[in-house]
Coordinates of C-alpha atoms in Angstrom, one line a residue:
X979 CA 28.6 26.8 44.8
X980 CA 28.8 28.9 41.5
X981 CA 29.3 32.7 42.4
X982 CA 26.0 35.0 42.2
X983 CA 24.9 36.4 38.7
X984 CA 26.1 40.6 38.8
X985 CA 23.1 42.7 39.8
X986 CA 22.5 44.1 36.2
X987 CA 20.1 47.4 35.1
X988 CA 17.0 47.5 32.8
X989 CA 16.2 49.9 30.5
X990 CA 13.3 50.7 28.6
X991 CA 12.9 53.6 26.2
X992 CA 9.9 55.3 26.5
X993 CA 9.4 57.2 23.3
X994 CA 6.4 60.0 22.6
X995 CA 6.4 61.4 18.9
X996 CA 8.8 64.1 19.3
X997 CA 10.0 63.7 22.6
X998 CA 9.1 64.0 26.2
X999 CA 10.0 67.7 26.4
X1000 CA 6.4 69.3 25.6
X1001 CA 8.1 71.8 23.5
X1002 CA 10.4 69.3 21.9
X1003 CA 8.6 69.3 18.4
X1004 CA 9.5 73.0 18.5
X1005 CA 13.0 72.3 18.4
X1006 CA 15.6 72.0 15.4
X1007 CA 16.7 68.4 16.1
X1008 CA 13.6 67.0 16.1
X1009 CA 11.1 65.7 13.7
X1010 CA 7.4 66.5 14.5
X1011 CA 6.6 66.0 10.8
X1012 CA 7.0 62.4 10.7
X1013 CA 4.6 61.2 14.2
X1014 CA 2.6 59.3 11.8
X1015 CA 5.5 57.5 10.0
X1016 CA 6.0 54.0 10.9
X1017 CA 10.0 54.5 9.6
X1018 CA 10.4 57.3 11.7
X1019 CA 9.5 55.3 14.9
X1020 CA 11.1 51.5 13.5
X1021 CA 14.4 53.7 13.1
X1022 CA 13.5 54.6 16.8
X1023 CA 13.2 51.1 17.8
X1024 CA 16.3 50.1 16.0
X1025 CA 18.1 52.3 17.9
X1026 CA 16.9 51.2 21.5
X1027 CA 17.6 47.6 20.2
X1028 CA 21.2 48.6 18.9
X1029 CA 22.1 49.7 22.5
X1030 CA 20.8 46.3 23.7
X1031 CA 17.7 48.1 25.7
X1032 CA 15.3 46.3 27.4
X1033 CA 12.1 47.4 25.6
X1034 CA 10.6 49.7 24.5
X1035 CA 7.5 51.5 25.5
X1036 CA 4.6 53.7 24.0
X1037 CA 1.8 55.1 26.7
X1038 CA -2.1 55.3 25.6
X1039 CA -4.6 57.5 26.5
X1040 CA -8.0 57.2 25.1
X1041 CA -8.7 60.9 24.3
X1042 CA -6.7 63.4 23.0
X1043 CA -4.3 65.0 25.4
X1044 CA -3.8 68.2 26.2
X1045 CA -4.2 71.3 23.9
X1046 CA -3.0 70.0 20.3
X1047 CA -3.2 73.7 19.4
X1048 CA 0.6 73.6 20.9
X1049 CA 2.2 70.0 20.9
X1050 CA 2.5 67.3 18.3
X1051 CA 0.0 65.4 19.9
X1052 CA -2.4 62.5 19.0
X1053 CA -0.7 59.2 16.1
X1054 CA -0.7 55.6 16.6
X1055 CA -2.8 53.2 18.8
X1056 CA 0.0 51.7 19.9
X1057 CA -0.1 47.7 19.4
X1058 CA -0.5 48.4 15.8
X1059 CA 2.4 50.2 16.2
X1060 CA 4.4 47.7 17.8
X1061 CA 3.4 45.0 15.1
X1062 CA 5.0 47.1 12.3
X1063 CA 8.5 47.6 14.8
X1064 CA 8.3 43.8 15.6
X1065 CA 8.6 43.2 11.7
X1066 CA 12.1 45.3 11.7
X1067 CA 13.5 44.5 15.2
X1068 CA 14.7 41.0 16.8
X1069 CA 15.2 41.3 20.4
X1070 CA 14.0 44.3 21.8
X1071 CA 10.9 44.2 23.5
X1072 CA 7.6 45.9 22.8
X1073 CA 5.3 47.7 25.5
X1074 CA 1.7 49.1 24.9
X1075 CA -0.6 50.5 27.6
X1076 CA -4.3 49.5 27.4
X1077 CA -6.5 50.8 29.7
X1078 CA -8.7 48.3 31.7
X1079 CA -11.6 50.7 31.9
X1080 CA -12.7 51.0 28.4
X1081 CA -11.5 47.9 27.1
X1082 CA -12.9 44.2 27.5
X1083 CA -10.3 41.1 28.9
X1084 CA -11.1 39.3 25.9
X1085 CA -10.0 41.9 23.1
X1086 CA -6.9 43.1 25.4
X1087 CA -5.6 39.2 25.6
X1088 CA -6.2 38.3 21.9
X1089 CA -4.7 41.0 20.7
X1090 CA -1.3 40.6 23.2
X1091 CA -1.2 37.2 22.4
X1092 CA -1.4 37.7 18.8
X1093 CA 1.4 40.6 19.2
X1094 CA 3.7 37.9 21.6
X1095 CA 3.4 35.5 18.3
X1096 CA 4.5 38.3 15.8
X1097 CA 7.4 39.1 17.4
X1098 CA 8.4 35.9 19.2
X1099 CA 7.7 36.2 22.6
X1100 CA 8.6 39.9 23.4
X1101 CA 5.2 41.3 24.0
X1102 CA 4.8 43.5 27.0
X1103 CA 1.0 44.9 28.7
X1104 CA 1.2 48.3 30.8
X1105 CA -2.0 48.2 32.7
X1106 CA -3.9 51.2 33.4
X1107 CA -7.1 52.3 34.6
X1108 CA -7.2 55.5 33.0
X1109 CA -7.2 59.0 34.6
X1110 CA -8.9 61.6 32.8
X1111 CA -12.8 62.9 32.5
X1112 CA -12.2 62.8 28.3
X1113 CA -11.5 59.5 28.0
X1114 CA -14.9 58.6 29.9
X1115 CA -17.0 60.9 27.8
X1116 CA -15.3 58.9 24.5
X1117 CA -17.4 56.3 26.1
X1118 CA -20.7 57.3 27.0
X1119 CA -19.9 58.5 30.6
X1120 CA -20.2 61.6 31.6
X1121 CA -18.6 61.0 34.5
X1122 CA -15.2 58.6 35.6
X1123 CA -15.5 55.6 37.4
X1124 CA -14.3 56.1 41.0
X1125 CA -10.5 55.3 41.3
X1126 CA -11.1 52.5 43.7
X1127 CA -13.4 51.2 41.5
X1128 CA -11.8 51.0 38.4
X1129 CA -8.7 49.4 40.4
X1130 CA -11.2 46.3 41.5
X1131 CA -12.4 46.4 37.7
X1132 CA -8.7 46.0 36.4
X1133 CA -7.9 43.5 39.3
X1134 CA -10.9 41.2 37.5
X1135 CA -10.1 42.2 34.3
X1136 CA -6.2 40.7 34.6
X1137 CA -7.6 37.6 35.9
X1138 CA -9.5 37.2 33.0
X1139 CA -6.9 38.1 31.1
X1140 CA -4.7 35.4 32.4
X1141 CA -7.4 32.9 32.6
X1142 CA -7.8 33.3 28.8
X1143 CA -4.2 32.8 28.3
X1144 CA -4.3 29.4 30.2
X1145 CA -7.1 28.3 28.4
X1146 CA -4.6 26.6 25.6
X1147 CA -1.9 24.3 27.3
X1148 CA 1.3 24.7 25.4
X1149 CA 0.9 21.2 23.8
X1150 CA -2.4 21.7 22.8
X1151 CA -1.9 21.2 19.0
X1152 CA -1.0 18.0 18.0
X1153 CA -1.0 18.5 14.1
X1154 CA -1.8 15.1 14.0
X1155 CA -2.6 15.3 9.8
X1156 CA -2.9 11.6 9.3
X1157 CA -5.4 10.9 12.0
X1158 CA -7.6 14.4 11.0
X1159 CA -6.9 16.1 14.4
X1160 CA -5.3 19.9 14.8
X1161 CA -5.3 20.1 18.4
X1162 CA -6.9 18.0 21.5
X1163 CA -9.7 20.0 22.9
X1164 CA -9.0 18.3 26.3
X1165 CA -6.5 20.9 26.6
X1166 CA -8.6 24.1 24.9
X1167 CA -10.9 24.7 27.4
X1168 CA -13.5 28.0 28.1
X1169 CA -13.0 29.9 31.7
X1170 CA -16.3 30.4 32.4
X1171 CA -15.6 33.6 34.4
X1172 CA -18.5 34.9 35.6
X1173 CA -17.5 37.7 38.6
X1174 CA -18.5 41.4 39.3
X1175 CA -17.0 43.0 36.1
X1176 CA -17.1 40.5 33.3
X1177 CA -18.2 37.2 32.5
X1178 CA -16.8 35.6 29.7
X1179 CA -16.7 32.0 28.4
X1180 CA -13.7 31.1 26.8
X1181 CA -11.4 29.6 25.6
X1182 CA -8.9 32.3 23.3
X1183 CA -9.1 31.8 19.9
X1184 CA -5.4 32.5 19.8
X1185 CA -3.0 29.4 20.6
X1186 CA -0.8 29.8 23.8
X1187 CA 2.0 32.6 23.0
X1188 CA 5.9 32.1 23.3
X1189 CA 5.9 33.7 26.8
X1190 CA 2.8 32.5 27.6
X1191 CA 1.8 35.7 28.9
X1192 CA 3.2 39.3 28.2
X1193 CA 4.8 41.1 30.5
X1194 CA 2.8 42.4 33.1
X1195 CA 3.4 46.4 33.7
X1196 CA 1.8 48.5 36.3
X1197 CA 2.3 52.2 36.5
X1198 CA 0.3 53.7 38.9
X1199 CA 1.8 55.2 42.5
X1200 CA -1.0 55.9 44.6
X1201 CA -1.6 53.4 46.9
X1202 CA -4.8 51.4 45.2
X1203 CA -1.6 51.4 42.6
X1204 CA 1.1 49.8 44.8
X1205 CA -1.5 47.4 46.0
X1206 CA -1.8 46.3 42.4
X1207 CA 1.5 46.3 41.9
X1208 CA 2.8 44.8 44.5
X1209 CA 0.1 41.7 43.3
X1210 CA -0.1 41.4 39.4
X1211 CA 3.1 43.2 38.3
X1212 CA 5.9 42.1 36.9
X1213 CA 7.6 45.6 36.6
X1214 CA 6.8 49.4 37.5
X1215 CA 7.2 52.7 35.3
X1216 CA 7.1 55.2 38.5
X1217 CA 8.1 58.9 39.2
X1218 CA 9.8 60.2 41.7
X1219 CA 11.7 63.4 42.3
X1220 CA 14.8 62.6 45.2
X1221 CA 16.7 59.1 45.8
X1222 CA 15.1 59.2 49.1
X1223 CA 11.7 59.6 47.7
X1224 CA 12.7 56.5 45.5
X1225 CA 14.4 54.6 48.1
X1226 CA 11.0 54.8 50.1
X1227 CA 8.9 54.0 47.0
X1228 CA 11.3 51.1 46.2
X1229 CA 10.9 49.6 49.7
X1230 CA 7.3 50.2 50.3
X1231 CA 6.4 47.9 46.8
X1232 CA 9.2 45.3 47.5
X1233 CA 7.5 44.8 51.0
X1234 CA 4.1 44.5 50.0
X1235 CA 5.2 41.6 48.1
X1236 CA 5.7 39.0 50.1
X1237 CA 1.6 39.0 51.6
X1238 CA 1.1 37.8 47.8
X1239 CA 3.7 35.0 48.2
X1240 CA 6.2 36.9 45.6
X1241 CA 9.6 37.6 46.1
X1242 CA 11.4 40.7 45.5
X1243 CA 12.8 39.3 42.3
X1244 CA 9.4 39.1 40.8
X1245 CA 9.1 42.7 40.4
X1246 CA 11.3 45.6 38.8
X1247 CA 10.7 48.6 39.7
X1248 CA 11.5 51.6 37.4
X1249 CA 12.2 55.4 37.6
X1250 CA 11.3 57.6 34.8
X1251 CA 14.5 59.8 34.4
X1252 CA 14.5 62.5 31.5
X1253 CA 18.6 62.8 30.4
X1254 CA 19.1 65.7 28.8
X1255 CA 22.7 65.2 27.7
X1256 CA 25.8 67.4 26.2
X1257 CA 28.9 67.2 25.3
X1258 CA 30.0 69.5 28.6
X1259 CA 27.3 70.0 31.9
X1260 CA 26.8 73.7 30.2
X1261 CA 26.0 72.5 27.3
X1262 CA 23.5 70.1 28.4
X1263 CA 21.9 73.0 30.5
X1264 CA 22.0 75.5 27.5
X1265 CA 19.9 73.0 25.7
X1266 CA 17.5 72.4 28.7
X1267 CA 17.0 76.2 28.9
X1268 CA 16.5 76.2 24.5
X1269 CA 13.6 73.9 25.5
X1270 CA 12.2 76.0 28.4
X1271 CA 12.6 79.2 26.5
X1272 CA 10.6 77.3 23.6
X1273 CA 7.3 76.5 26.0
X1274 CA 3.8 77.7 25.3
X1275 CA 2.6 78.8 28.9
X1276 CA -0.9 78.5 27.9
X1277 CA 0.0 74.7 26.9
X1278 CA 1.7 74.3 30.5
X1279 CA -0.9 75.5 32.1
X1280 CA -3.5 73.3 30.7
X1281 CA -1.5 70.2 31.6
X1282 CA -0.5 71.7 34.9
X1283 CA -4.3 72.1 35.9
X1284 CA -5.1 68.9 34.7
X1285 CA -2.4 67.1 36.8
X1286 CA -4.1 69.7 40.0
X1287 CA -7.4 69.0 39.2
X1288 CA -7.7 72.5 39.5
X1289 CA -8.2 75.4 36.8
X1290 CA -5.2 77.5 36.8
X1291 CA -6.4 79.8 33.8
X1292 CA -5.6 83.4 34.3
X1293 CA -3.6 83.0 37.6
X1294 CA -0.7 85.1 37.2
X1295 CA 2.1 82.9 36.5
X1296 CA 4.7 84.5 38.5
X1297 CA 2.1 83.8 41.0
X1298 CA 2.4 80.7 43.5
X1299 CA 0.0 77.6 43.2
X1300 CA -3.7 78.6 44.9
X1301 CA -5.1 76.1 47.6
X1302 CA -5.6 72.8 46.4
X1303 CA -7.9 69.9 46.9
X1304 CA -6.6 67.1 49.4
X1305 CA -5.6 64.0 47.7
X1306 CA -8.6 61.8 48.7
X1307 CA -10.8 64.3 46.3
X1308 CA -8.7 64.0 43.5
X1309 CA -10.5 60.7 40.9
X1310 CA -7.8 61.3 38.6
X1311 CA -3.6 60.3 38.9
X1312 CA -3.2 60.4 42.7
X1313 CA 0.0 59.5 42.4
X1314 CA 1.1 62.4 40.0
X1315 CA -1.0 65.0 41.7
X1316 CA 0.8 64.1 45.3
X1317 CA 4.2 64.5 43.1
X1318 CA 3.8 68.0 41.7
X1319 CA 2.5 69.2 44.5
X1320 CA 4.8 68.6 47.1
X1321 CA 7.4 69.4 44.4
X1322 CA 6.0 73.1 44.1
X1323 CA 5.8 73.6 47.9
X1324 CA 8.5 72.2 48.8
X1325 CA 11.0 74.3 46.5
X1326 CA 8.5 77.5 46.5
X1327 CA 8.2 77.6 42.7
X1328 CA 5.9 79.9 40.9
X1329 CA 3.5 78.5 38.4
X1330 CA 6.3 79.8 35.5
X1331 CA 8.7 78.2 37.3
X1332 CA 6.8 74.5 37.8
X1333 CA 5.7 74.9 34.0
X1334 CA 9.3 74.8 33.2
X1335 CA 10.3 71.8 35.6
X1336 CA 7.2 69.3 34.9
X1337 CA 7.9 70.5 30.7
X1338 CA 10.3 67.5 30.1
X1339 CA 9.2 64.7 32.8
X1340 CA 5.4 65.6 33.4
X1341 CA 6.9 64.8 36.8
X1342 CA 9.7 62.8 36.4
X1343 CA 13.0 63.3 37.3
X1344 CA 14.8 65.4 34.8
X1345 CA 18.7 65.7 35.2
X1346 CA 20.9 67.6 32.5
X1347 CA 24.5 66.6 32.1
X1348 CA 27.5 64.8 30.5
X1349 CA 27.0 61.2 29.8
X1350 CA 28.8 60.7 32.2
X1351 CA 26.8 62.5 35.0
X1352 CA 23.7 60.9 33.8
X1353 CA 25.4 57.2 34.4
X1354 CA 26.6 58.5 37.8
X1355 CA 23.0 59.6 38.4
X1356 CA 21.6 56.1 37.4
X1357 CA 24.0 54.0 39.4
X1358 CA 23.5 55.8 42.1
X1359 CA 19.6 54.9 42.5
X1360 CA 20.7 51.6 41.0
X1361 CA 23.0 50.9 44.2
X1362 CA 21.2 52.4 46.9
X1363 CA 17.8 51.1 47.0
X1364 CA 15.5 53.1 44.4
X1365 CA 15.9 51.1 41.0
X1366 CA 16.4 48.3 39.7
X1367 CA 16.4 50.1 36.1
X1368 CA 15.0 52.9 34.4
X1369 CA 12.2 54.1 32.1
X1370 CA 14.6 56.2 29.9
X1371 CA 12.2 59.3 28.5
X1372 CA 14.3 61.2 26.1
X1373 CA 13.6 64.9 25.9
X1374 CA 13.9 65.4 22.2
X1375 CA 13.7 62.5 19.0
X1376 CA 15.6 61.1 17.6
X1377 CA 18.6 62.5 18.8
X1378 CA 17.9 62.2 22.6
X1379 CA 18.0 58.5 22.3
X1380 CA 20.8 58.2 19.8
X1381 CA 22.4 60.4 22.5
X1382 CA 21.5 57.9 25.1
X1383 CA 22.6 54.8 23.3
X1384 CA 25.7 56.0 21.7
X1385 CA 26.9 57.8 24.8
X1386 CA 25.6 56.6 28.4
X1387 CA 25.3 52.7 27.7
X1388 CA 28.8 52.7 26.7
X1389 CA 30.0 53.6 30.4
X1390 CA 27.0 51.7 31.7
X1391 CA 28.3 48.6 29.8
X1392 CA 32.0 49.7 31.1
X1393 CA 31.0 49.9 34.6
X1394 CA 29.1 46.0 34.5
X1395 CA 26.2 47.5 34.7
X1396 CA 24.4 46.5 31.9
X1397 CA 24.2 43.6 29.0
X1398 CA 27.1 44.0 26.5
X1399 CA 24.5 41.6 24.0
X1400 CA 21.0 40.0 24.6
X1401 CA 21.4 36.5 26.0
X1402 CA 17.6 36.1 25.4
X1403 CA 14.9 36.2 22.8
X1404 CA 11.8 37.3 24.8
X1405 CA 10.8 40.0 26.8
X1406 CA 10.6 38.3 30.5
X1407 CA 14.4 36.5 30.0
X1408 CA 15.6 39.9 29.4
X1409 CA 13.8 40.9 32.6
X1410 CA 15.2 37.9 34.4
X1411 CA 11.4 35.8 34.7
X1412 CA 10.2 32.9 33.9
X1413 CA 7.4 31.8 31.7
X1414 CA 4.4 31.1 33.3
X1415 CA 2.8 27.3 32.6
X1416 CA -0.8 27.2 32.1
X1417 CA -2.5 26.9 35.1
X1418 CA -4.7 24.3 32.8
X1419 CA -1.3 22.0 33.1
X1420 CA -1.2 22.4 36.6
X1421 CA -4.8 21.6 37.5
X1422 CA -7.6 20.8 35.3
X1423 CA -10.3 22.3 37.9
X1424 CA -8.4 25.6 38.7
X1425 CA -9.3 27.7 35.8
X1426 CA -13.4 27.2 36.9
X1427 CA -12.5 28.2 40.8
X1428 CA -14.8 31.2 42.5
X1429 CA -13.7 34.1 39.9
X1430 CA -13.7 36.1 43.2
X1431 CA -10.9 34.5 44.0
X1432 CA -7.4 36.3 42.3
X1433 CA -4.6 33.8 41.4
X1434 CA -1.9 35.5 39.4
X1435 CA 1.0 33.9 38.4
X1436 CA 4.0 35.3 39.7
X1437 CA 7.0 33.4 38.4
X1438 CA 7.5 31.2 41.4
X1439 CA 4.4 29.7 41.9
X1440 CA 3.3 29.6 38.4

């Protein structure tokens, strides 16, 4: 019997204009001038792809966040963005979030299938429901949809999703020039979803992708989220402050699993970790504290209160937090509001004080060190239950990555940890998945079940 394939990490870079630190685009080393540059952020995606990353990953909101007045906020919708990297990169893949709340199934799966073909199968989809007031005023609401209810929304809107996907089997097209016929219409066929949320007829007008589907990505903690995970995705972008915190995390997802016939290799679950890195562990801090002493504290306190559902404007900021709303009152990130704070009580911080540790992770983990310390760090969560890779958020751009790449994969790749070179082209064989079949291939009748019934593929049974 051949001997097991090594455990191996993923990595994924996720990369925000000038850098994850909220007062990065203050700093020397970065570039703020150049967010709207396409070559600014294909030299980005050249870098991730010349330390063999994973993917890459750009988030979405639908509003503009925070107060612009002090960040380099706003650029790109993010899949056009990705089409102009897939023209200058080969293997790395390419993540976009789109919210399933102000977005329709059929838009979102023509327009990931028509990114899948540009860049050969490395297409990845980081589902959202969306979490702020802002973005549903964008769209004629005055108020948000209930967080319960936009997860039931986004459960039916991936099944549509999917269903489009399937509605052209992979031989469809026959190119059959002599006989007059492009593809057999036995095998394009509409869905004719009609359920709760959407009803859509079908079929795609996009032929059937490399991968067949993108890459599924979840990244939402509370626990509508892990549900959803634990169901539809393929991997998770998560947050969590302490190894035990991830070790519970990582087991309460993997065991939710198996109730939707998945195994725990269907899904990868991923930390965020901010690295800030030096040369020595003081200089590393000395350029966490240049980034501190370079924050706006009426910028962190806007996206503190926002994150609190609570207006923190003129509290004293060597103040502690005031009394908060319980969690069930909260219609925004549940997941993120639980995190900061329990992070704040639990370590007493002021509001200066949690300003300065939420200003390069938003609530991820942030951990300044040698390169060294920062690949300790990861295999550590990597080998005792919390990871089984990382969504790397560099605090500063470009350099952060460069830093990252040129620096900690090195002793990643030294320890066996990670890929030396790609061994494949698309997006799910560098996450170790398989490509979905249609489920049009499978059985002819499936795609026109009850639409209330969900029946995602998951790798195994797909």
């Amino acid at each position: 019997m051949p001997a097991a394939r090594p455990r191996r990490l993923h990595l994924n870079a996720f990369l925000m204009n000038a850098g994850h630190h909220d007062a990065a685009w203050r700093h020397p080393r970065t570039r703020p001038e150049r967010v709207t540059d396409r070559r600014y952020f294909q030299h980005l995606a050249q870098t991730a792809e010349r330390g063999k990353l994973d993917s890459i990953f750009f988030a979405d909101g639908l509003a503009l966040w925070g107060k612009v007045k002090h960040n380099a906020l706003g650029g790109f919708e993010p899949l056009t963005l990705l089409s102009a990297l897939a023209t200058v990169t080969e293997r790395i893949g390419l993540i976009a979030t789109v919210s399933t709340t102000f977005n329709e199934p059929f838009h979102t799966a023509r327009k990931f299938a028509s990114l899948d073909h540009l860049s050969g199968g490395r297409a990845g989809w980081n589902i959202v429901t969306s979490g702020t007031v802002d973005e549903a005023r964008n769209f004629g609401q005055d108020e948000h949809l209930e967080h319960r209810l936009r997860y039931d929304r986004a459960r039916e809107f991936v099944e549509v999703a999917t269903k489009l996907w399937d509605s052209w089997e992979d031989d469809a097209v026959l190119l059959d020039r002599v006989r007059g016929i492009y593809a057999d219409t036995g095998k394009v066929r509409p869905i004719d979803h009609r359920g709760e949320h959407f009803a859509v007829r079908g079929p795609l007008n996009v032929q059937r992708s490399p991968q067949g589907y993108p890459l599924l990505v979840q990244a939402g903690s509370s626990e509508d989220g892990k549900e959803f995970a634990a169901q539809y995705a393929e991997a998770v972008f998560t947050a969590q402050q302490t190894l035990a915190d991830g070790q519970g995390f990582y087991k309460d997802v993997k065991n939710r699993l198996a109730h939707y016939g998945r195994s725990e290799d269907d899904l990868k679950i991923l930390p965020g970790i901010c690295p800030v890195i030096g040369s020595t562990e003081a200089e590393a801090r000395a350029l966490e504290q240049e980034l501190t002493d370079l924050q706006v504290p009426e910028y962190g306190l806007a996206q503190l209160s926002g994150m609190l559902g609570t207006d923190l404007t003129g509290l004293p900021l060597d103040g502690p937090l005031p009394a908060l709303p319980e969690e069930r009152d909260i219609n925004g990130n549940k997941s993120r509001f639980t995190l900061v704070a329990e992070l704040a009580r639990r370590d007493g911080l002021t509001l200066r004080e949690l300003i300065a540790r939420l200003g390069g992770g938003r609530g991820h983990r942030v951990f300044a060190g040698t390169p060294e310390q920062i690949a300790d760090q990861l295999e550590e969560w990597f080998t005792q239950g919390a990871a089984d890779g990382f969504n790397v958020m560099p605090p500063h751009l470009p350099g952060g990555l460069e830093d990252f790449v040129d620096h900690v994969v090195p002793i990643l790749q030294d320890r066996g940890l990670f890929r030396t070179e790609y061994t494949g082209h698309t997006l799910r064989e560098h996450y170790g998945l398989p490509r979905p079949r249609s489920r049009l291939a499978d059985d002819n009748g499936r795609n026109t079940r009850d639409s209330q019934t969900p029946e995602i593929p998951n790798g195994r049974n797909s």
